[in-house]
Amino acid sequence: MSVGLMPAANPPTFDPLECASRSHEVQRLAWRIKTCVDHADAVLTSLRRAQMDDWQSPAGRAYRVTIALHASALMRARESMDAAAALVLRHSQNVSVSGERGP
């Protein structure tokens, strides 16, 4: 048995103020994500400084390798957050454009 989508009994009405508010909320989310990207950049800078220490002992080398692994993982996460921020910002523009089209 196949279940199809049934139309809503009361389709939503277009409210330009609500749409603008949603667009603004989505933009704020994008900027909060960008703030996380900035924090990740600051941590990466700190990790690079710590990694530059010239410890020649086996423990020092293990320390640098561990920092490099964590920095690499953080860089991938940072890149994902940066891409997410761009997508969310683009979505906020689509929210406002779709609201301008009307019902």
JSON list of C-alpha atoms in Angstrom, two decimals, residues 3-99:
[
{"chain": "A", "resi": 3, "resn": "VAL", "atom": "CA", "xyz": [0.80, 6.43, 1.14]},
{"chain": "A", "resi": 4, "resn": "GLY", "atom": "CA", "xyz": [0.81, 9.71, -0.76]},
{"chain": "A", "resi": 5, "resn": "LEU", "atom": "CA", "xyz": [1.23, 13.19, 0.59]},
{"chain": "A", "resi": 6, "resn": "MET", "atom": "CA", "xyz": [-2.04, 14.76, 1.49]},
{"chain": "A", "resi": 7, "resn": "PRO", "atom": "CA", "xyz": [-2.51, 18.49, 1.12]},
{"chain": "A", "resi": 8, "resn": "ALA", "atom": "CA", "xyz": [-2.70, 20.42, 4.36]},
{"chain": "A", "resi": 9, "resn": "ALA", "atom": "CA", "xyz": [-6.20, 21.24, 5.48]},
{"chain": "A", "resi": 10, "resn": "ASN", "atom": "CA", "xyz": [-5.17, 24.84, 6.03]},
{"chain": "A", "resi": 11, "resn": "PRO", "atom": "CA", "xyz": [-2.16, 25.80, 3.91]},
{"chain": "A", "resi": 12, "resn": "PRO", "atom": "CA", "xyz": [0.17, 28.29, 5.59]},
{"chain": "A", "resi": 13, "resn": "THR", "atom": "CA", "xyz": [-0.39, 31.92, 4.77]},
{"chain": "A", "resi": 14, "resn": "PHE", "atom": "CA", "xyz": [2.44, 34.18, 3.70]},
{"chain": "A", "resi": 15, "resn": "ASP", "atom": "CA", "xyz": [3.62, 36.59, 6.39]},
{"chain": "A", "resi": 16, "resn": "PRO", "atom": "CA", "xyz": [6.47, 38.85, 5.17]},
{"chain": "A", "resi": 17, "resn": "LEU", "atom": "CA", "xyz": [7.44, 39.84, 8.71]},
{"chain": "A", "resi": 18, "resn": "GLU", "atom": "CA", "xyz": [7.72, 36.21, 9.79]},
{"chain": "A", "resi": 19, "resn": "CYS", "atom": "CA", "xyz": [9.81, 35.41, 6.71]},
{"chain": "A", "resi": 20, "resn": "ALA", "atom": "CA", "xyz": [12.15, 38.37, 7.36]},
{"chain": "A", "resi": 21, "resn": "SER", "atom": "CA", "xyz": [12.46, 37.26, 10.97]},
{"chain": "A", "resi": 22, "resn": "ARG", "atom": "CA", "xyz": [13.35, 33.71, 9.91]},
{"chain": "A", "resi": 23, "resn": "SER", "atom": "CA", "xyz": [15.90, 35.02, 7.42]},
{"chain": "A", "resi": 24, "resn": "HIS", "atom": "CA", "xyz": [17.47, 37.13, 10.15]},
{"chain": "A", "resi": 25, "resn": "GLU", "atom": "CA", "xyz": [17.57, 34.17, 12.55]},
{"chain": "A", "resi": 26, "resn": "VAL", "atom": "CA", "xyz": [19.25, 32.02, 9.91]},
{"chain": "A", "resi": 27, "resn": "GLN", "atom": "CA", "xyz": [21.78, 34.80, 9.22]},
{"chain": "A", "resi": 28, "resn": "ARG", "atom": "CA", "xyz": [22.54, 35.01, 12.94]},
{"chain": "A", "resi": 29, "resn": "LEU", "atom": "CA", "xyz": [23.16, 31.26, 12.97]},
{"chain": "A", "resi": 30, "resn": "ALA", "atom": "CA", "xyz": [25.59, 31.65, 10.06]},
{"chain": "A", "resi": 31, "resn": "TRP", "atom": "CA", "xyz": [27.51, 34.35, 11.94]},
{"chain": "A", "resi": 32, "resn": "ARG", "atom": "CA", "xyz": [27.62, 32.22, 15.10]},
{"chain": "A", "resi": 33, "resn": "ILE", "atom": "CA", "xyz": [29.13, 29.42, 13.02]},
{"chain": "A", "resi": 34, "resn": "LYS", "atom": "CA", "xyz": [31.65, 31.91, 11.60]},
{"chain": "A", "resi": 35, "resn": "THR", "atom": "CA", "xyz": [32.56, 32.87, 15.17]},
{"chain": "A", "resi": 36, "resn": "CYS", "atom": "CA", "xyz": [33.32, 29.19, 15.82]},
{"chain": "A", "resi": 37, "resn": "VAL", "atom": "CA", "xyz": [35.53, 29.20, 12.71]},
{"chain": "A", "resi": 38, "resn": "ASP", "atom": "CA", "xyz": [37.42, 32.20, 14.12]},
{"chain": "A", "resi": 39, "resn": "HIS", "atom": "CA", "xyz": [37.88, 30.39, 17.45]},
{"chain": "A", "resi": 40, "resn": "ALA", "atom": "CA", "xyz": [39.18, 27.32, 15.62]},
{"chain": "A", "resi": 41, "resn": "ASP", "atom": "CA", "xyz": [41.67, 29.56, 13.76]},
{"chain": "A", "resi": 42, "resn": "ALA", "atom": "CA", "xyz": [42.93, 30.92, 17.08]},
{"chain": "A", "resi": 43, "resn": "VAL", "atom": "CA", "xyz": [43.37, 27.41, 18.48]},
{"chain": "A", "resi": 44, "resn": "LEU", "atom": "CA", "xyz": [45.16, 26.30, 15.31]},
{"chain": "A", "resi": 45, "resn": "THR", "atom": "CA", "xyz": [47.56, 29.23, 15.67]},
{"chain": "A", "resi": 46, "resn": "SER", "atom": "CA", "xyz": [48.27, 28.20, 19.26]},
{"chain": "A", "resi": 47, "resn": "LEU", "atom": "CA", "xyz": [48.82, 24.59, 18.22]},
{"chain": "A", "resi": 48, "resn": "ARG", "atom": "CA", "xyz": [51.26, 25.65, 15.50]},
{"chain": "A", "resi": 49, "resn": "ARG", "atom": "CA", "xyz": [53.25, 27.68, 18.03]},
{"chain": "A", "resi": 50, "resn": "ALA", "atom": "CA", "xyz": [53.35, 24.74, 20.43]},
{"chain": "A", "resi": 51, "resn": "GLN", "atom": "CA", "xyz": [54.33, 22.39, 17.62]},
{"chain": "A", "resi": 52, "resn": "MET", "atom": "CA", "xyz": [57.35, 24.53, 16.72]},
{"chain": "A", "resi": 53, "resn": "ASP", "atom": "CA", "xyz": [59.15, 23.74, 19.95]},
{"chain": "A", "resi": 54, "resn": "ASP", "atom": "CA", "xyz": [62.39, 21.94, 19.14]},
{"chain": "A", "resi": 55, "resn": "TRP", "atom": "CA", "xyz": [62.24, 19.16, 21.64]},
{"chain": "A", "resi": 56, "resn": "GLN", "atom": "CA", "xyz": [64.52, 16.40, 20.43]},
{"chain": "A", "resi": 57, "resn": "SER", "atom": "CA", "xyz": [63.65, 13.78, 23.01]},
{"chain": "A", "resi": 58, "resn": "PRO", "atom": "CA", "xyz": [61.31, 10.89, 22.12]},
{"chain": "A", "resi": 59, "resn": "ALA", "atom": "CA", "xyz": [58.67, 12.46, 24.37]},
{"chain": "A", "resi": 60, "resn": "GLY", "atom": "CA", "xyz": [59.08, 15.78, 22.54]},
{"chain": "A", "resi": 61, "resn": "ARG", "atom": "CA", "xyz": [58.66, 14.11, 19.16]},
{"chain": "A", "resi": 62, "resn": "ALA", "atom": "CA", "xyz": [55.58, 12.21, 20.39]},
{"chain": "A", "resi": 63, "resn": "TYR", "atom": "CA", "xyz": [54.19, 15.52, 21.70]},
{"chain": "A", "resi": 64, "resn": "ARG", "atom": "CA", "xyz": [54.67, 17.21, 18.31]},
{"chain": "A", "resi": 65, "resn": "VAL", "atom": "CA", "xyz": [53.11, 14.26, 16.45]},
{"chain": "A", "resi": 66, "resn": "THR", "atom": "CA", "xyz": [50.10, 14.32, 18.77]},
{"chain": "A", "resi": 67, "resn": "ILE", "atom": "CA", "xyz": [49.68, 18.07, 18.30]},
{"chain": "A", "resi": 68, "resn": "ALA", "atom": "CA", "xyz": [49.96, 17.63, 14.51]},
{"chain": "A", "resi": 69, "resn": "LEU", "atom": "CA", "xyz": [47.22, 14.98, 14.54]},
{"chain": "A", "resi": 70, "resn": "HIS", "atom": "CA", "xyz": [44.91, 17.15, 16.62]},
{"chain": "A", "resi": 71, "resn": "ALA", "atom": "CA", "xyz": [45.65, 20.20, 14.47]},
{"chain": "A", "resi": 72, "resn": "SER", "atom": "CA", "xyz": [44.83, 18.21, 11.35]},
{"chain": "A", "resi": 73, "resn": "ALA", "atom": "CA", "xyz": [41.52, 17.06, 12.78]},
{"chain": "A", "resi": 74, "resn": "LEU", "atom": "CA", "xyz": [40.69, 20.58, 13.93]},
{"chain": "A", "resi": 75, "resn": "MET", "atom": "CA", "xyz": [41.53, 21.95, 10.47]},
{"chain": "A", "resi": 76, "resn": "ARG", "atom": "CA", "xyz": [39.11, 19.51, 8.86]},
{"chain": "A", "resi": 77, "resn": "ALA", "atom": "CA", "xyz": [36.42, 20.49, 11.36]},
{"chain": "A", "resi": 78, "resn": "ARG", "atom": "CA", "xyz": [37.17, 24.17, 10.73]},
{"chain": "A", "resi": 79, "resn": "GLU", "atom": "CA", "xyz": [36.80, 23.70, 6.98]},
{"chain": "A", "resi": 80, "resn": "SER", "atom": "CA", "xyz": [33.48, 21.91, 7.51]},
{"chain": "A", "resi": 81, "resn": "MET", "atom": "CA", "xyz": [32.21, 24.70, 9.77]},
{"chain": "A", "resi": 82, "resn": "ASP", "atom": "CA", "xyz": [33.30, 27.33, 7.25]},
{"chain": "A", "resi": 83, "resn": "ALA", "atom": "CA", "xyz": [31.43, 25.50, 4.47]},
{"chain": "A", "resi": 84, "resn": "ALA", "atom": "CA", "xyz": [28.40, 25.12, 6.76]},
{"chain": "A", "resi": 85, "resn": "ALA", "atom": "CA", "xyz": [28.41, 28.85, 7.51]},
{"chain": "A", "resi": 86, "resn": "ALA", "atom": "CA", "xyz": [28.40, 29.63, 3.79]},
{"chain": "A", "resi": 87, "resn": "LEU", "atom": "CA", "xyz": [25.52, 27.21, 3.18]},
{"chain": "A", "resi": 88, "resn": "VAL", "atom": "CA", "xyz": [23.50, 28.58, 6.08]},
{"chain": "A", "resi": 89, "resn": "LEU", "atom": "CA", "xyz": [24.06, 32.16, 4.87]},
{"chain": "A", "resi": 90, "resn": "ARG", "atom": "CA", "xyz": [22.97, 31.15, 1.36]},
{"chain": "A", "resi": 91, "resn": "HIS", "atom": "CA", "xyz": [19.91, 29.47, 2.87]},
{"chain": "A", "resi": 92, "resn": "SER", "atom": "CA", "xyz": [19.03, 32.69, 4.72]},
{"chain": "A", "resi": 93, "resn": "GLN", "atom": "CA", "xyz": [18.97, 34.48, 1.37]},
{"chain": "A", "resi": 94, "resn": "ASN", "atom": "CA", "xyz": [16.73, 31.76, -0.07]},
{"chain": "A", "resi": 95, "resn": "VAL", "atom": "CA", "xyz": [14.39, 32.11, 2.89]},
{"chain": "A", "resi": 96, "resn": "SER", "atom": "CA", "xyz": [13.93, 35.82, 2.16]},
{"chain": "A", "resi": 97, "resn": "VAL", "atom": "CA", "xyz": [13.63, 35.26, -1.61]},
{"chain": "A", "resi": 98, "resn": "SER", "atom": "CA", "xyz": [11.06, 32.48, -1.20]},
{"chain": "A", "resi": 99, "resn": "GLY", "atom": "CA", "xyz": [9.06, 34.76, 1.06]}
]
